[in-house]
Amino acid sequence: MFKAATIASKEAYSYDMGIRLGEALIEKLGQLPGGCWLFCAPGNGLKELINGIGDAAATQNLIGCTGAAELSSAGFSTRSAVLGGIASDQIEFEVVSVKNIGQDSEQAGKKLAGLFSSRVRNIQLFSDGITGNGCALLRGINSIMEEQIPITGGTAGDSGGFNKSWQFAGKKLLSDAAVAIGFKGEFRVGTGVQSGWSPVGLPKKVTRSSGNKLFELNNEPALNVFKRFLGKHAEKLPAVGVEYPLGFYSSCGSGDKDDHFLLRATMAVNHEEGSIIFAGDVPEGTMVHLTCGDKTSILEATKKAIRLAVDELEGVKPAIAFFFSCMARKTVLGQRTKEEFGQVNMELGKNIPILGFYSFGEYCRVKSGGPCYFHNESATISVIGI
Amino acid sequence: MMQNNRSQDKKIAELEELLEISERKADILTNLLKEASAEYEQTLEKIRISEANFRAVFEYAPEAIYIVETDTRKFLECNPFMLTWLGYTRDELLSMRVEQILESGDGESIQKNIEKIMSDGFIHIQARRFKKKDGSTVEAEVTGTLLDYQGRSCSAALVRDITQRKKIEELGRYKELFENVSDPVFINDAQGRFLEVNDVACEFFGYTRDQLLKMSLRDLTSPGHLSELTKMKNKKISKGETIQFELNLLTRDGLTIPFEFQGRLIIHKKNSAFLSVARNLSFRKELQRTLIRTERFSAVGEMASGVAHNFNNLLQMIMAGAEVAKSKLLSGKIRDCDEAIRIIVNASHRGADVVRRIKDFTHAGKNNIESGTVFDLNALVSESVELTRPLWKHPSIPRKYQLKVIKGPNCFVKGISSEIYEVLVNLIKNGLEAMHQGGTLIISTYTLDEAVHLAISDTGCGIPEEHVQRIFEPFFTTKGSQSSGLGLSSCYGIIKKFQGDIHVKRLPDQGTEFTVIFPLAKPEETITKAEKILETQIPIRFLMIDDEVNILRSMEMYFEDSEIDITTVSSATEGIRSIHENNFDVILCDFGMDDMNGLEVGREIQKFYLKNRLKKIPFLLYTGLDKQLDAKKLEESGIDRVVNKPTSCEDLLNIIRGVIAGQRKG
């Protein structure tokens, strides 16, 4: 038996609102949920909201975070709260969390992974996108967990304020934390990730970098290189860098020609150093390209990602789809952002519940059975099939 | 209306946004394109320059460059130098495979090389010989690398002709050789003229470099070795062959030094020449001589126990004879007594012979007479058979060996008998040693075609075929460390010295036969024993000085029946006093005495005669010592003659009579 449902609301956050949301979910599900997801914009009364939901749903398995926009079966929304739930006798859930990821994300990842039981077969991860290092967090997790366990998710944001983001685990309202939910039981998972940006121009070598800070390209200050590309538009950095992210080929372990092309979005610039900070690590020695994309290619990519996820199910019926897209895509798509949801709907069918949010960065594997990577500006989807 | 406006405004805003985005994109893409274009141009330019450089190097390099396909080993490209160097046209070479221009034998390694490049990426420098179109070969160094050329996997090679360099190196090597070797080094032309000599050669021979360069090897060769030199000159030497030969050379001071030459043909200033290093053999030859002498002594040593046995026998005979004589005398049986005394005398003679033989044998080679004298070979054979008796007739093995001697008539040979004696002894010894289990040794002499043949055959183990050629080589031996291997080689040397020859033959059944051949000599006056001089009536006043009382006693007893009026004294001092106080006709003085030796006595007496203006009396020195006494010393001491102990009383009597007779005549 498997039931899933989503509820969306634009009401102000309060305990009562939480109760109402929770009860509405139970009604839709017809029973108490085994696991709940909450994605919402940051705002006052978050703690009360969570308490309300938790009391109403009578579950500790509540997970979620703040983002730039929300997705539910009702569609694309901003400045809202969406609550989703799964009730099933085939799937059980575990919720774990770890704090202070800003200090040492890798260590935090190891700790987080260690909290899961061995029966967990699928993980969704939501971490602080402002303080945490997604790549490092993944490294920590990957060093403990088996590579075949799919990890999907995204990093929490605050609608582009870059001040503070929130993560929810049970009734805990956390920040600078990583929260994760583990799926145990009988189910299939299909994942897909695509961006829609393509490399342009000649590649350049990262001659000096540190984590997500890029100092030099071809022994030249990175900022100078970017200014050359962007010309007069360089004034708009880092924002314009979101439209033209940096990209490089990851080696997916097999070293084949269809290496996945990872993107990195500009987050900040330092004019004195001539350096640029990205939303993900840019390793030294990597050959990077500037990339270019448009609305059409972005939406095409969304479609492709969904198809990849469904294909991976190999005929097993999708039961619920989790869609984690990027704030950057929202920026580029603008008015057409809701078309992403349209793509998901179209590909999966209107009956399949959809739940997700627009993040600062996405977690997803690039091939079945392969390790999880940290992406920027990508559409990631994970479909549970029963 | 307002709604329409609002929606229019919205649309305009959207369009404006789109336009902005598009403009931005256009700008950025244009910038990227510009950059790409610039880089492309730069790269093209780099390629153009690189191409031009490559072309320049390729076309004008003073070394050969070629490219071969790694699979087929066919030439794909080569530079002009390669063509001129090997003498092929471009079409010819590009239709060939690389192994066709390498000297045979190098073919397999080409494949290995190519495999190596493909794994390493480059060949290390290798020396290779290349074949030119005209068939000649050149030495070169090759280095190469892998590259893609015309879409094919190829190896490119750079070839450097090192013929010149090798020549210079060789010259450099010669220079080193010349300057650093401590032996004389020469370079001669085909006529033997010196083209180059080192400092050592100049110093050694006592000439300046300029002087030597005006001379030839012939000028330095000792006259006796000119024939050797001619032989060497006529000898055909092949390229790369090192030859060895011995040659005696003369220094400027006239010193003859034996040298061993080691040399080979070289190219010196474009012509064929002979480079040689000469090693002074003086030391080695001296060493050989010493070794031979040592062997001789050790040979004597081998015979020592036999000799001692011999002496014991003789002593036995003498003792027994003396006792018999005594008893027969007492019992009045004079004839028997005489018989016994004869035995004693005989035994004493034989003892003297043994001593003499050994002395002769050990002193062989000390004689400075080059040509030698004529002597009877048969007599020498007998002597050597007697000397070696302890070896073939040892009491412990009385019947082990059979020795047969067959003497032919008139076997007279010219040479130094003591040296040829050594040859005989050596050959007899070798023959006996070859017969471990015993056997027969046959020695025979005969004349044939104006030559004297001496054959010594044994029934021993024989000499293996492969050794027959080598037995006369110095140091060659099959007897292990016990033998110096010099015995037969010194025999060979001695035989050759006297224009003889020696052959060795393997006998059909078993054993070996050595045949020594000497030119037949005319018998000259032979050595005679002391002639028997008849007794005269005139008494001879004879003084004998010897500290051995027994000798004096027997002399007194012997001489009392003759015309010799003998006075004996047992010390040098007494002797001198006696001479001062008495007149004597002849004096015999022992050499080794306690108070003074015979030479000192002689000198004292000389002074006495001179002082008193007296006529010198014949003064004979009586000595049993081995030492050859210096003729000058003898003269200074007034010694007229040396009488060797042991000398029989009869011989002494004859000597005294002879001396007096001579005096009285003169």
CSV table of C-alpha atoms in Angstrom, one decimal, chain A:
chain,number,residue,atom,x,y,z
A,1,MET,CA,0.0,0.0,0.0
A,2,PHE,CA,1.4,3.4,-0.9
A,3,LYS,CA,-0.2,6.8,-0.5
A,4,ALA,CA,1.3,10.2,-1.1
A,5,ALA,CA,-0.1,13.7,-1.0
A,6,THR,CA,0.9,17.4,-0.9
A,7,ILE,CA,-0.6,20.5,0.5
A,8,ALA,CA,0.4,24.1,-0.3
A,9,SER,CA,-0.4,27.3,1.7
A,10,LYS,CA,0.5,30.9,1.5
A,11,GLU,CA,-0.7,31.7,5.0
A,12,ALA,CA,1.4,33.3,7.6
A,13,TYR,CA,3.3,30.8,9.7
A,14,SER,CA,1.9,29.9,13.0
A,15,TYR,CA,1.2,26.9,15.2
A,16,ASP,CA,-2.4,26.8,14.1
A,17,MET,CA,-1.4,26.9,10.5
A,18,GLY,CA,0.8,24.0,11.1
A,19,ILE,CA,-2.0,22.1,12.6
A,20,ARG,CA,-4.3,22.9,9.7
A,21,LEU,CA,-1.6,21.8,7.2
A,22,GLY,CA,-1.0,18.6,9.1
A,23,GLU,CA,-4.7,17.7,9.3
A,24,ALA,CA,-5.2,18.5,5.6
A,25,LEU,CA,-2.4,16.1,4.7
A,26,ILE,CA,-3.8,13.3,6.9
A,27,GLU,CA,-7.2,13.8,5.2
A,28,LYS,CA,-5.7,13.5,1.8
A,29,LEU,CA,-3.7,10.5,2.8
A,30,GLY,CA,-6.5,8.9,4.6
A,31,GLN,CA,-4.1,8.0,7.4
A,32,LEU,CA,-1.2,9.2,9.4
A,33,PRO,CA,1.9,9.7,7.3
A,34,GLY,CA,5.1,7.7,7.8
A,35,GLY,CA,7.2,10.7,6.7
A,36,CYS,CA,6.6,14.3,6.1
A,37,TRP,CA,8.4,16.9,4.0
A,38,LEU,CA,8.1,20.7,4.5
A,39,PHE,CA,9.6,23.2,2.0
A,40,CYS,CA,8.9,26.8,2.6
A,41,ALA,CA,10.2,30.4,2.3
A,42,PRO,CA,12.0,31.7,5.3
A,43,GLY,CA,9.7,33.8,7.6
A,44,ASN,CA,8.6,34.5,11.1
A,45,GLY,CA,6.8,31.7,13.0
A,46,LEU,CA,8.7,28.8,11.4
A,47,LYS,CA,9.2,27.1,14.8
A,48,GLU,CA,5.5,27.3,15.6
A,49,LEU,CA,4.7,26.0,12.1
A,50,ILE,CA,6.9,23.0,12.6
A,51,ASN,CA,5.5,22.3,16.0
A,52,GLY,CA,2.0,22.4,14.7
A,53,ILE,CA,2.7,20.1,11.8
A,54,GLY,CA,4.6,17.7,14.0
A,55,ASP,CA,1.7,17.6,16.5
A,56,ALA,CA,-0.9,17.2,13.9
A,57,ALA,CA,0.9,14.5,11.9
A,58,ALA,CA,2.1,12.8,15.1
A,59,THR,CA,5.4,12.0,13.6
A,60,GLN,CA,9.0,12.6,14.3
A,61,ASN,CA,9.8,11.9,10.7
A,62,LEU,CA,9.5,15.5,9.5
A,63,ILE,CA,12.2,16.8,7.1
A,64,GLY,CA,12.7,19.9,5.1
A,65,CYS,CA,14.2,23.3,4.6
A,66,THR,CA,13.8,26.9,3.4
A,67,GLY,CA,14.4,27.7,-0.3
A,68,ALA,CA,13.8,30.2,-3.1
A,69,ALA,CA,10.5,28.7,-4.3
A,70,GLU,CA,8.4,25.7,-3.6
A,71,LEU,CA,6.8,23.0,-5.7
A,72,SER,CA,3.8,20.8,-4.9
A,73,SER,CA,1.2,19.0,-6.9
A,74,ALA,CA,-0.6,22.3,-7.0
A,75,GLY,CA,2.3,23.8,-8.9
A,76,PHE,CA,5.1,26.3,-8.6
A,77,SER,CA,4.8,28.8,-5.8
A,78,THR,CA,6.9,31.4,-4.0
A,79,ARG,CA,6.7,32.7,-0.5
A,80,SER,CA,4.7,29.7,0.5
A,81,ALA,CA,4.9,26.5,2.5
A,82,VAL,CA,4.3,23.1,1.0
A,83,LEU,CA,3.8,20.0,3.0
A,84,GLY,CA,4.0,16.5,1.6
A,85,GLY,CA,3.6,13.1,3.2
A,86,ILE,CA,3.9,9.4,2.4
A,87,ALA,CA,1.9,6.6,4.1
A,88,SER,CA,3.0,3.1,3.1
A,89,ASP,CA,3.3,-0.3,4.6
A,90,GLN,CA,6.3,-0.9,2.3
A,91,ILE,CA,8.4,2.0,3.3
A,92,GLU,CA,9.8,3.1,6.6
A,93,PHE,CA,11.6,6.3,7.3
A,94,GLU,CA,14.5,7.6,9.5
A,95,VAL,CA,15.3,11.2,10.0
A,96,VAL,CA,18.8,12.3,11.1
A,97,SER,CA,20.6,15.6,11.5
A,98,VAL,CA,23.9,17.1,12.3
A,99,LYS,CA,24.8,20.6,13.3
A,100,ASN,CA,27.7,23.0,12.8
A,101,ILE,CA,28.4,21.9,9.2
A,102,GLY,CA,30.0,25.2,8.5
A,103,GLN,CA,33.0,24.3,10.7
A,104,ASP,CA,33.9,21.1,9.0
A,105,SER,CA,31.4,19.9,6.4
A,106,GLU,CA,33.3,16.8,5.6
A,107,GLN,CA,33.4,15.6,9.2
A,108,ALA,CA,29.7,16.5,9.6
A,109,GLY,CA,29.0,14.4,6.5
A,110,LYS,CA,30.8,11.4,8.1
A,111,LYS,CA,28.8,11.9,11.3
A,112,LEU,CA,25.5,12.2,9.5
A,113,ALA,CA,26.1,9.0,7.5
A,114,GLY,CA,27.0,7.2,10.6
A,115,LEU,CA,23.6,8.0,12.1
A,116,PHE,CA,21.7,5.9,9.6
A,117,SER,CA,20.8,2.3,10.1
A,118,SER,CA,22.1,-0.2,7.7
A,119,ARG,CA,18.7,-0.9,6.2
A,120,VAL,CA,18.5,2.5,4.6
A,121,ARG,CA,18.3,2.3,0.8
A,122,ASN,CA,17.6,5.8,-0.3
A,123,ILE,CA,18.6,9.2,1.2
A,124,GLN,CA,17.4,12.7,0.8
A,125,LEU,CA,19.7,15.4,2.0
A,126,PHE,CA,19.1,19.1,2.8
A,127,SER,CA,21.9,21.2,4.1
A,128,ASP,CA,22.6,24.8,4.8
A,129,GLY,CA,23.5,26.4,1.4
A,130,ILE,CA,25.0,29.5,2.9
A,131,THR,CA,27.3,28.1,5.6
A,132,GLY,CA,28.0,24.6,4.4
A,133,ASN,CA,30.2,23.2,1.7
A,134,GLY,CA,28.1,20.7,-0.2
A,135,CYS,CA,31.1,19.0,-1.9
A,136,ALA,CA,32.8,18.5,1.4
A,137,LEU,CA,29.6,17.2,3.0
A,138,LEU,CA,29.2,14.7,0.2
A,139,ARG,CA,32.8,13.6,0.5
A,140,GLY,CA,32.2,12.8,4.2
A,141,ILE,CA,28.9,10.9,3.5
A,142,ASN,CA,30.4,9.0,0.6
A,143,SER,CA,33.3,7.9,2.7
A,144,ILE,CA,30.9,6.1,5.0
A,145,MET,CA,27.9,5.1,2.9
A,146,GLU,CA,27.8,2.6,0.1
A,147,GLU,CA,28.1,4.2,-3.3
A,148,GLN,CA,24.9,2.5,-4.6
A,149,ILE,CA,22.6,4.2,-2.1
A,150,PRO,CA,21.1,7.1,-4.1
A,151,ILE,CA,21.4,10.5,-2.5
A,152,THR,CA,19.3,13.4,-3.7
A,153,GLY,CA,18.3,16.7,-2.3
A,154,GLY,CA,19.4,20.3,-2.2
A,155,THR,CA,21.0,23.1,-0.2
A,156,ALA,CA,18.7,25.4,1.8
A,157,GLY,CA,18.6,29.1,0.9
A,158,ASP,CA,16.7,32.2,1.8
A,159,SER,CA,15.3,33.5,-1.4
A,160,GLY,CA,18.6,35.0,-2.5
A,161,GLY,CA,19.1,37.0,0.7
A,162,PHE,CA,22.2,35.1,1.6
A,163,ASN,CA,21.6,35.7,5.3
A,164,LYS,CA,20.3,32.6,7.0
A,165,SER,CA,18.7,29.4,5.9
A,166,TRP,CA,16.8,26.9,7.9
A,167,GLN,CA,16.7,23.1,8.1
A,168,PHE,CA,14.0,21.0,9.8
A,169,ALA,CA,14.4,17.6,11.4
A,170,GLY,CA,11.6,16.3,13.5
A,171,LYS,CA,10.4,19.3,15.5
A,172,LYS,CA,13.9,20.8,15.4
A,173,LEU,CA,14.4,24.1,13.7
A,174,LEU,CA,18.1,24.2,12.7
A,175,SER,CA,20.5,26.4,10.9
A,176,ASP,CA,24.1,25.6,9.7
A,177,ALA,CA,22.9,22.0,9.8
A,178,ALA,CA,22.4,19.1,7.5
A,179,VAL,CA,19.3,17.0,7.8
A,180,ALA,CA,18.5,13.8,6.0
A,181,ILE,CA,15.7,11.3,5.6
A,182,GLY,CA,16.4,7.6,4.9
A,183,PHE,CA,14.0,5.3,3.1
A,184,LYS,CA,13.9,1.6,4.2
A,185,GLY,CA,11.8,-1.1,2.6
A,186,GLU,CA,10.5,-2.3,-0.8
A,187,PHE,CA,10.7,0.4,-3.5
A,188,ARG,CA,12.5,1.5,-6.6
A,189,VAL,CA,14.3,4.8,-7.1
A,190,GLY,CA,14.9,6.5,-10.4
A,191,THR,CA,17.1,9.7,-10.6
A,192,GLY,CA,17.9,12.2,-13.3
A,193,VAL,CA,20.0,15.4,-13.4
A,194,GLN,CA,20.4,17.8,-16.3
A,195,SER,CA,21.3,21.5,-16.6
A,196,GLY,CA,20.8,22.7,-20.1
A,197,TRP,CA,24.0,24.8,-20.1
A,198,SER,CA,26.6,24.0,-22.7
A,199,PRO,CA,30.3,24.9,-22.8
A,200,VAL,CA,31.4,27.8,-25.0
A,201,GLY,CA,34.8,29.0,-25.9
A,202,LEU,CA,38.2,27.5,-25.2
A,203,PRO,CA,38.8,25.7,-22.0
A,204,LYS,CA,41.1,27.1,-19.3
A,205,LYS,CA,43.1,25.5,-16.6
A,206,VAL,CA,42.4,26.2,-13.0
A,207,THR,CA,45.9,27.0,-11.9
A,208,ARG,CA,45.0,28.2,-8.4
A,209,SER,CA,42.0,27.6,-6.3
A,210,SER,CA,41.0,26.6,-2.8
A,211,GLY,CA,37.7,24.8,-2.3
A,212,ASN,CA,35.0,27.0,-3.9
A,213,LYS,CA,37.3,30.0,-4.3
A,214,LEU,CA,38.9,30.4,-7.7
A,215,PHE,CA,42.1,32.5,-7.8
A,216,GLU,CA,43.6,31.9,-11.2
A,217,LEU,CA,42.8,30.6,-14.6
A,218,ASN,CA,45.8,29.9,-16.8
A,219,ASN,CA,47.9,31.7,-14.3
A,220,GLU,CA,45.8,34.8,-14.7
A,221,PRO,CA,43.5,36.3,-12.0
A,222,ALA,CA,40.1,34.6,-12.5
A,223,LEU,CA,38.3,37.9,-12.3
A,224,ASN,CA,40.4,39.3,-15.1
A,225,VAL,CA,39.5,36.4,-17.3
A,226,PHE,CA,35.8,36.8,-16.6
A,227,LYS,CA,35.9,40.5,-17.2
A,228,ARG,CA,37.4,39.7,-20.6
A,229,PHE,CA,34.5,37.5,-21.4
A,230,LEU,CA,31.8,39.6,-20.0
A,231,GLY,CA,33.1,42.9,-21.2
A,232,LYS,CA,30.9,45.7,-20.0
A,233,HIS,CA,28.6,43.2,-18.3
A,234,ALA,CA,31.2,42.3,-15.8
A,235,GLU,CA,29.8,45.0,-13.6
A,236,LYS,CA,26.9,42.7,-13.0
A,237,LEU,CA,29.0,40.0,-11.4
A,238,PRO,CA,28.2,37.8,-9.4
A,239,ALA,CA,24.6,37.9,-10.7
A,240,VAL,CA,25.5,37.7,-14.3
A,241,GLY,CA,27.7,34.7,-13.5
A,242,VAL,CA,24.6,32.8,-12.7
A,243,GLU,CA,23.5,33.1,-16.3
A,244,TYR,CA,27.0,32.0,-17.5
A,245,PRO,CA,28.2,29.5,-14.9
A,246,LEU,CA,31.6,27.8,-15.1
A,247,GLY,CA,31.5,24.2,-16.1
A,248,PHE,CA,33.8,21.2,-16.1
A,249,TYR,CA,33.7,17.5,-16.8
A,250,SER,CA,33.5,15.3,-13.7
A,251,SER,CA,35.0,11.9,-14.1
A,252,CYS,CA,32.2,9.6,-13.3
A,253,GLY,CA,34.7,6.9,-12.2
A,254,SER,CA,34.5,5.2,-15.6
A,255,GLY,CA,36.4,7.9,-17.4
A,256,ASP,CA,34.3,7.6,-20.5
A,257,LYS,CA,33.6,10.3,-23.0
A,258,ASP,CA,30.1,11.1,-21.7
A,259,ASP,CA,31.5,12.5,-18.5
A,260,HIS,CA,28.9,14.6,-16.8
A,261,PHE,CA,29.4,18.3,-17.1
A,262,LEU,CA,29.2,19.9,-13.7
A,263,LEU,CA,28.3,23.6,-13.3
A,264,ARG,CA,29.4,26.1,-10.8
A,265,ALA,CA,27.5,29.3,-10.2
A,266,THR,CA,29.2,32.5,-9.1
A,267,MET,CA,28.3,33.6,-5.6
A,268,ALA,CA,30.7,36.5,-4.9
A,269,VAL,CA,33.8,38.3,-6.2
A,270,ASN,CA,36.8,39.8,-4.5
A,271,HIS,CA,38.2,42.6,-6.6
A,272,GLU,CA,41.4,42.9,-4.6
A,273,GLU,CA,42.4,39.3,-4.9
A,274,GLY,CA,40.9,39.0,-8.4
A,275,SER,CA,39.1,35.9,-7.1
A,276,ILE,CA,35.6,34.5,-7.5
A,277,ILE,CA,33.6,32.4,-5.0
A,278,PHE,CA,31.4,29.7,-6.4
A,279,ALA,CA,28.5,27.7,-5.0
A,280,GLY,CA,30.6,24.6,-5.2
A,281,ASP,CA,34.2,23.4,-5.3
A,282,VAL,CA,36.4,24.1,-8.4
A,283,PRO,CA,39.4,21.8,-8.0
A,284,GLU,CA,42.8,22.9,-9.0
A,285,GLY,CA,44.0,21.4,-12.3
A,286,THR,CA,40.5,21.2,-13.7
A,287,MET,CA,39.9,22.4,-17.3
A,288,VAL,CA,36.9,24.7,-17.1
A,289,HIS,CA,34.7,26.3,-19.7
A,290,LEU,CA,32.4,29.2,-19.6
A,291,THR,CA,28.9,28.0,-20.3
A,292,CYS,CA,25.8,29.4,-22.0
A,293,GLY,CA,22.2,28.4,-21.8
A,294,ASP,CA,18.8,29.8,-22.6
A,295,LYS,CA,15.3,29.2,-21.5
A,296,THR,CA,14.6,26.6,-24.2
A,297,SER,CA,17.7,24.6,-23.4
A,298,ILE,CA,17.0,24.8,-19.7
A,299,LEU,CA,13.5,23.5,-20.0
A,300,GLU,CA,14.6,20.8,-22.4
A,301,ALA,CA,17.1,19.7,-19.8
A,302,THR,CA,14.3,19.4,-17.2
A,303,LYS,CA,12.4,17.2,-19.5
A,304,LYS,CA,15.5,15.1,-20.1
A,305,ALA,CA,16.1,14.7,-16.4
A,306,ILE,CA,12.6,13.5,-15.8
A,307,ARG,CA,12.9,11.0,-18.6
A,308,LEU,CA,16.2,9.7,-17.3
A,309,ALA,CA,14.6,9.2,-13.9
A,310,VAL,CA,11.6,7.3,-15.2
A,311,ASP,CA,13.7,5.2,-17.5
A,312,GLU,CA,15.7,4.1,-14.5
A,313,LEU,CA,12.5,2.7,-12.9
A,314,GLU,CA,12.5,0.2,-15.8
A,315,GLY,CA,8.7,0.1,-16.0
A,316,VAL,CA,8.0,0.3,-12.3
A,317,LYS,CA,5.1,2.7,-11.7
A,318,PRO,CA,6.1,6.1,-10.3
A,319,ALA,CA,4.5,6.8,-6.9
A,320,ILE,CA,5.9,10.2,-6.0
A,321,ALA,CA,8.4,12.6,-7.6
A,322,PHE,CA,10.8,14.8,-5.7
A,323,PHE,CA,12.0,17.7,-7.8
A,324,PHE,CA,14.9,19.9,-6.6
A,325,SER,CA,15.7,22.7,-9.0
A,326,CYS,CA,18.0,25.6,-8.7
A,327,MET,CA,17.4,29.2,-7.8
A,328,ALA,CA,19.6,30.1,-10.8
A,329,ARG,CA,17.2,28.4,-13.2
A,330,LYS,CA,14.4,30.4,-11.7
A,331,THR,CA,16.4,33.6,-12.3
A,332,VAL,CA,17.1,32.7,-15.9
A,333,LEU,CA,13.7,31.2,-16.6
A,334,GLY,CA,12.0,34.1,-15.0
A,335,GLN,CA,8.3,34.0,-15.9
A,336,ARG,CA,8.7,30.6,-17.5
A,337,THR,CA,9.9,28.9,-14.3
A,338,LYS,CA,6.5,27.4,-13.8
A,339,GLU,CA,7.0,25.6,-17.0
A,340,GLU,CA,9.5,23.4,-15.3
A,341,PHE,CA,6.7,22.1,-13.1
A,342,GLY,CA,4.7,21.7,-16.3
A,343,GLN,CA,7.4,19.5,-17.7
A,344,VAL,CA,7.4,17.3,-14.7
A,345,ASN,CA,3.6,17.0,-14.7
A,346,MET,CA,3.6,16.3,-18.4
A,347,GLU,CA,6.2,13.6,-18.2
A,348,LEU,CA,4.9,11.9,-15.1
A,349,GLY,CA,1.2,12.4,-15.4
A,350,LYS,CA,-1.1,14.6,-13.3
A,351,ASN,CA,-1.8,11.9,-10.8
A,352,ILE,CA,1.7,11.6,-9.5
A,353,PRO,CA,2.3,13.8,-6.5
A,354,ILE,CA,5.2,16.3,-6.9
A,355,LEU,CA,7.1,17.8,-4.1
A,356,GLY,CA,10.2,20.0,-4.1
A,357,PHE,CA,11.9,23.4,-3.9
A,358,TYR,CA,14.4,25.7,-5.6
A,359,SER,CA,17.8,25.4,-3.9
A,360,PHE,CA,21.3,26.8,-3.9
A,361,GLY,CA,22.7,23.6,-5.0
A,362,GLU,CA,21.6,20.1,-5.8
A,363,TYR,CA,22.6,16.6,-4.7
A,364,CYS,CA,22.2,13.8,-7.3
A,365,ARG,CA,24.1,10.9,-8.8
A,366,VAL,CA,24.8,11.2,-12.6
A,367,LYS,CA,24.4,7.5,-13.3
A,368,SER,CA,22.7,4.5,-11.8
A,369,GLY,CA,24.7,3.0,-9.0
A,370,GLY,CA,27.2,5.8,-9.2
A,371,PRO,CA,28.3,8.2,-6.6
A,372,CYS,CA,26.4,11.4,-5.7
A,373,TYR,CA,27.7,14.7,-7.0
A,374,PHE,CA,27.0,18.3,-6.0
A,375,HIS,CA,25.5,20.3,-8.8
A,376,ASN,CA,24.6,23.9,-9.4
A,377,GLU,CA,21.9,25.4,-11.7
A,378,SER,CA,20.6,21.9,-12.4
A,379,ALA,CA,17.2,20.2,-12.3
A,380,THR,CA,17.3,17.0,-10.3
A,381,ILE,CA,14.5,14.6,-9.9
A,382,SER,CA,14.1,11.5,-7.8
A,383,VAL,CA,11.1,9.3,-8.5
A,384,ILE,CA,10.0,6.6,-6.1
A,385,GLY,CA,8.4,3.7,-7.8
A,386,ILE,CA,6.4,1.0,-6.2
